[in-house]
PDB file of C-alpha atoms in Angstrom:
ATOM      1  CA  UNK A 229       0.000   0.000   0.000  1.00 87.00           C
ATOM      2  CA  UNK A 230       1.259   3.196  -0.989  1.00 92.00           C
ATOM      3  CA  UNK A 231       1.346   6.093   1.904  1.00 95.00           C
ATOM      4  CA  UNK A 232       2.308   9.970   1.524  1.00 96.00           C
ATOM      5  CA  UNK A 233       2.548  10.754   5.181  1.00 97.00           C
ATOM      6  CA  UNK A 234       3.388  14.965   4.702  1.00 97.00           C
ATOM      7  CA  UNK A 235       5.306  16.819   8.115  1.00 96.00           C
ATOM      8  CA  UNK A 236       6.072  20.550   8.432  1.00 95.00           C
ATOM      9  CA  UNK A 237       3.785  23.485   7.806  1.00 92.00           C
ATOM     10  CA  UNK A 238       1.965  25.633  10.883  1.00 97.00           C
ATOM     11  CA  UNK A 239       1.702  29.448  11.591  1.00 97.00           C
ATOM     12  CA  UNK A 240       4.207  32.078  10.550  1.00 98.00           C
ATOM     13  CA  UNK A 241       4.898  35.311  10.037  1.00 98.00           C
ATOM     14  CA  UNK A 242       4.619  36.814   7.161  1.00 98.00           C
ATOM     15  CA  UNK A 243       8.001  36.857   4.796  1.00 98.00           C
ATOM     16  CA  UNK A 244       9.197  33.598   7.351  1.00 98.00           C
ATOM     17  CA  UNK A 245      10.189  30.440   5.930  1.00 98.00           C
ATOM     18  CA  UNK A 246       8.760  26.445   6.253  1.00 98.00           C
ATOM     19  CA  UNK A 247       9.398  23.699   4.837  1.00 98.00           C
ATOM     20  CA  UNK A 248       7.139  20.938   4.338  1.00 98.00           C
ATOM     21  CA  UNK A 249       7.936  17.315   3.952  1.00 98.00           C
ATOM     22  CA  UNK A 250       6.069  14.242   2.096  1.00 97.00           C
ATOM     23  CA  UNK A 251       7.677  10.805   2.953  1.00 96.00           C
ATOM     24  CA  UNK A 252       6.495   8.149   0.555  1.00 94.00           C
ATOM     25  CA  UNK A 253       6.282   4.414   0.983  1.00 92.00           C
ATOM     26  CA  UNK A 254       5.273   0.838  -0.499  1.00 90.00           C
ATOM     27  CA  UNK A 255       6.055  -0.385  -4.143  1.00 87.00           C
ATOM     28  CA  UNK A 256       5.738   2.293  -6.824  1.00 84.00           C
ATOM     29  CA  UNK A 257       6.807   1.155  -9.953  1.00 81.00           C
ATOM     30  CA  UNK A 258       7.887   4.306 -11.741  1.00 85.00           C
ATOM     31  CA  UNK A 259       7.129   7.915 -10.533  1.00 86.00           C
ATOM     32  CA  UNK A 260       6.399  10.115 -13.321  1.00 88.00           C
ATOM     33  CA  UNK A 261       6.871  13.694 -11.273  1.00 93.00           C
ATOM     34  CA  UNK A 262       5.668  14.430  -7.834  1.00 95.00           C
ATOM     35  CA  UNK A 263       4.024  17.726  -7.137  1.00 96.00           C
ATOM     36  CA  UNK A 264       2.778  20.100  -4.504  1.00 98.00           C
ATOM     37  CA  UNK A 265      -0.689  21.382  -4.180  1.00 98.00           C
ATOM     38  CA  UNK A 266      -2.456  24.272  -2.522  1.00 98.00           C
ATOM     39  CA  UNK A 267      -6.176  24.705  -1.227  1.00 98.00           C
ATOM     40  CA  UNK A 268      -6.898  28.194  -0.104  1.00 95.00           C
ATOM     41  CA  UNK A 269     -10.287  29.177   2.111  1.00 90.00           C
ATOM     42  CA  UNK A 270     -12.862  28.962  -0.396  1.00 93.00           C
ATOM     43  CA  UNK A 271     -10.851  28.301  -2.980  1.00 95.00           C
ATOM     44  CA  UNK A 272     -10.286  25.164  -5.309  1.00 96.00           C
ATOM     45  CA  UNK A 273      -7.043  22.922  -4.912  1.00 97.00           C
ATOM     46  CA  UNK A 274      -4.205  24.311  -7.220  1.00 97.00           C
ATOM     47  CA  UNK A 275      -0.466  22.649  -7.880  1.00 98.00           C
ATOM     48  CA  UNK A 276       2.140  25.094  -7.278  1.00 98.00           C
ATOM     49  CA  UNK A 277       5.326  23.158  -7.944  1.00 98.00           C
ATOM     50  CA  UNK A 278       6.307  20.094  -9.390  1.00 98.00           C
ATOM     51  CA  UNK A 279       9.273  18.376 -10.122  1.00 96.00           C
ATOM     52  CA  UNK A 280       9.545  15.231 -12.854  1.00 94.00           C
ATOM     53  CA  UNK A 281      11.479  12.113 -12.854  1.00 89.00           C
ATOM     54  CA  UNK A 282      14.073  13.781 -15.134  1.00 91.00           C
ATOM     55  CA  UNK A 283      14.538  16.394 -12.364  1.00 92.00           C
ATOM     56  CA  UNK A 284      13.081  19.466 -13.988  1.00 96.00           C
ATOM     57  CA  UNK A 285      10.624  21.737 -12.063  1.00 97.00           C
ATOM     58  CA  UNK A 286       7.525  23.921 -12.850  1.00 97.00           C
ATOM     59  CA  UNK A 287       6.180  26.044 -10.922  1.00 98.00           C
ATOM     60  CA  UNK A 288       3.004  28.607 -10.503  1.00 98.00           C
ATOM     61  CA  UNK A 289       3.619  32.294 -10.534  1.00 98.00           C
ATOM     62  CA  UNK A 290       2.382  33.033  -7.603  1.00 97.00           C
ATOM     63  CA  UNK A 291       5.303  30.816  -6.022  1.00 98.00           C
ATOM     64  CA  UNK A 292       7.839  31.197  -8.629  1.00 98.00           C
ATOM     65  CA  UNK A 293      10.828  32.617  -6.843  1.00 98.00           C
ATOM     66  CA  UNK A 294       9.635  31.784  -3.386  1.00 98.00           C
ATOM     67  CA  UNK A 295       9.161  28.275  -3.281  1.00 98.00           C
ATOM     68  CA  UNK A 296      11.406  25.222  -3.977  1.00 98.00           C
ATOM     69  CA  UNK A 297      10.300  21.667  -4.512  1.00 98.00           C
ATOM     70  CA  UNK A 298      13.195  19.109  -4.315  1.00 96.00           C
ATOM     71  CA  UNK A 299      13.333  15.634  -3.539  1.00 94.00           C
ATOM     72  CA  UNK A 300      15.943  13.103  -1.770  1.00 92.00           C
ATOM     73  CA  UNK A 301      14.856   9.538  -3.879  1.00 87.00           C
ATOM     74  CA  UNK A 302      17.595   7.683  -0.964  1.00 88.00           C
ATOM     75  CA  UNK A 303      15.168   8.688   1.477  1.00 88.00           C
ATOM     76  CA  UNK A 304      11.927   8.729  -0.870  1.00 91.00           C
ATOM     77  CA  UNK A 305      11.019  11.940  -0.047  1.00 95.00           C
ATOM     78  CA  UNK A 306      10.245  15.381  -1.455  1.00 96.00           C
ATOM     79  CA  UNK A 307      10.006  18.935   0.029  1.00 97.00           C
ATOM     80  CA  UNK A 308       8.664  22.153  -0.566  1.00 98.00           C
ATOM     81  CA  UNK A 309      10.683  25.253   0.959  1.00 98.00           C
ATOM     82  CA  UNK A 310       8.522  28.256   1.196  1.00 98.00           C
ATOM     83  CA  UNK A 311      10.351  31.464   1.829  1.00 98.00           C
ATOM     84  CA  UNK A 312       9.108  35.114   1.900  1.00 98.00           C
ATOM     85  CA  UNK A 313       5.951  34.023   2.807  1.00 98.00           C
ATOM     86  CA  UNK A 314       2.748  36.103   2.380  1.00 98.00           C
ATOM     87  CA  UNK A 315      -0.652  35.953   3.922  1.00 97.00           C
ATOM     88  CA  UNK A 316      -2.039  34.963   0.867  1.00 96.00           C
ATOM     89  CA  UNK A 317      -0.238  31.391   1.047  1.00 98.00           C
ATOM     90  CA  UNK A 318      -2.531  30.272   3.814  1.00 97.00           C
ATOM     91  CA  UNK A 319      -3.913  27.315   2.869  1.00 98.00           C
ATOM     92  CA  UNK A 320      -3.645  23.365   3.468  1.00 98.00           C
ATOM     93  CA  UNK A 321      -1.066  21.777   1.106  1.00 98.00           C
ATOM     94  CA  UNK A 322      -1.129  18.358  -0.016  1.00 98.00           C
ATOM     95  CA  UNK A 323       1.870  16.392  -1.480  1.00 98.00           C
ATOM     96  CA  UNK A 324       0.700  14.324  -4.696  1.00 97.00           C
ATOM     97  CA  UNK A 325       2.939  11.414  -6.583  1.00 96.00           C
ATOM     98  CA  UNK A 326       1.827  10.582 -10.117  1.00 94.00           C
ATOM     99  CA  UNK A 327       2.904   6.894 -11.000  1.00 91.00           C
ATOM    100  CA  UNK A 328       2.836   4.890 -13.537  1.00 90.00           C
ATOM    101  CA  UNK A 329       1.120   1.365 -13.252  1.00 87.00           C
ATOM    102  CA  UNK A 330       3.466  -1.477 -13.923  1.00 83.00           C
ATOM    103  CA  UNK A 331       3.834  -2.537 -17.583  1.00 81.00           C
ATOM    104  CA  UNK A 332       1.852   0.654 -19.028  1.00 80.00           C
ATOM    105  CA  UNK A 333       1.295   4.196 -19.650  1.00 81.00           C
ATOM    106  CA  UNK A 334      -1.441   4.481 -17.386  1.00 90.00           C
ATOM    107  CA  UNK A 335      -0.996   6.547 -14.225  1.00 91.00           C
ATOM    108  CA  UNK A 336      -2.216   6.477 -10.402  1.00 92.00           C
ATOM    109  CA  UNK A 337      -2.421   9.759  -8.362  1.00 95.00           C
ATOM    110  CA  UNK A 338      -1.400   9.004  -4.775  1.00 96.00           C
ATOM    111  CA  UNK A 339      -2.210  12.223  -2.131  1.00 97.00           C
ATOM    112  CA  UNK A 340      -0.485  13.177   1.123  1.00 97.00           C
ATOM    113  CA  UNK A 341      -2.941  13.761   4.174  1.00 97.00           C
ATOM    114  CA  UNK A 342      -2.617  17.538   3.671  1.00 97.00           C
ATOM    115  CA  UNK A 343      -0.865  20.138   5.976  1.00 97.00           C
ATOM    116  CA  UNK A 344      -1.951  23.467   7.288  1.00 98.00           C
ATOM    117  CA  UNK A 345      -0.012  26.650   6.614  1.00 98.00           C
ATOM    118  CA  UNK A 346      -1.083  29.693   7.867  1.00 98.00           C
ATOM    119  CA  UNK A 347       0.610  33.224   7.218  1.00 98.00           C
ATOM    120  CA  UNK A 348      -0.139  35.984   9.782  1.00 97.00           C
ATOM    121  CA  UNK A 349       0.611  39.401   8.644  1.00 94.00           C
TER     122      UNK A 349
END
């Protein structure tokens, strides 16, 4: 069974720094690219960074700059720094992993439990 059990995240000030962590376990037969996701009060869920298998990274222009996703594949496990942070990053974020089923081009989305950040101003 495949778990995304996410750690960091909580209340700070505005232009602090966290850094959130997704630790990912069981088989997974090929990630395709993991990425990082936002939900806002009210708002829909929205990826803000993601980084592929080949190491590249995307990320949304509200966090472009800011944020940094990286990942340590000895430990299986990806982060997202978040630096000058603004009230407008509240939110809970959620750690996804996109993976391919074995043998095809199909793909599974996997989801972290979600973490709270809030930014006070």
């Amino acid at each position: 069974q495949v778990q995304l059990v996410q750690s960091g995240g909580g209340l700070v000030q505005a232009g602090g720094s966290l850094r959130l962590s997704c630790a990912v376990s069981g088989r997974l037969w090929k990630i395709a690219n993991t990425g990082w996701y936002r939900q806002a009060p009210g708002k829909q869920r929205e990826l803000i960074a993601r980084i592929f298998d080949s190491g590249t990274t995307n990320y949304a222009d509200s966090v472009k700059g800011r944020f940094t996703i990286s990942r340590d594949n000895a430990q299986n496990t990806v982060y997202l720094q978040m630096d000058s942070l603004r009230p407008d990053d509240t939110g809970v974020y959620y750690c996804e992993v996109r993976a391919f089923r074995p043998g095809t081009v199909g793909l599974d989305d996997y989801w972290g439990q979600g973490t709270q950040v809030t930014v006070s101003s």
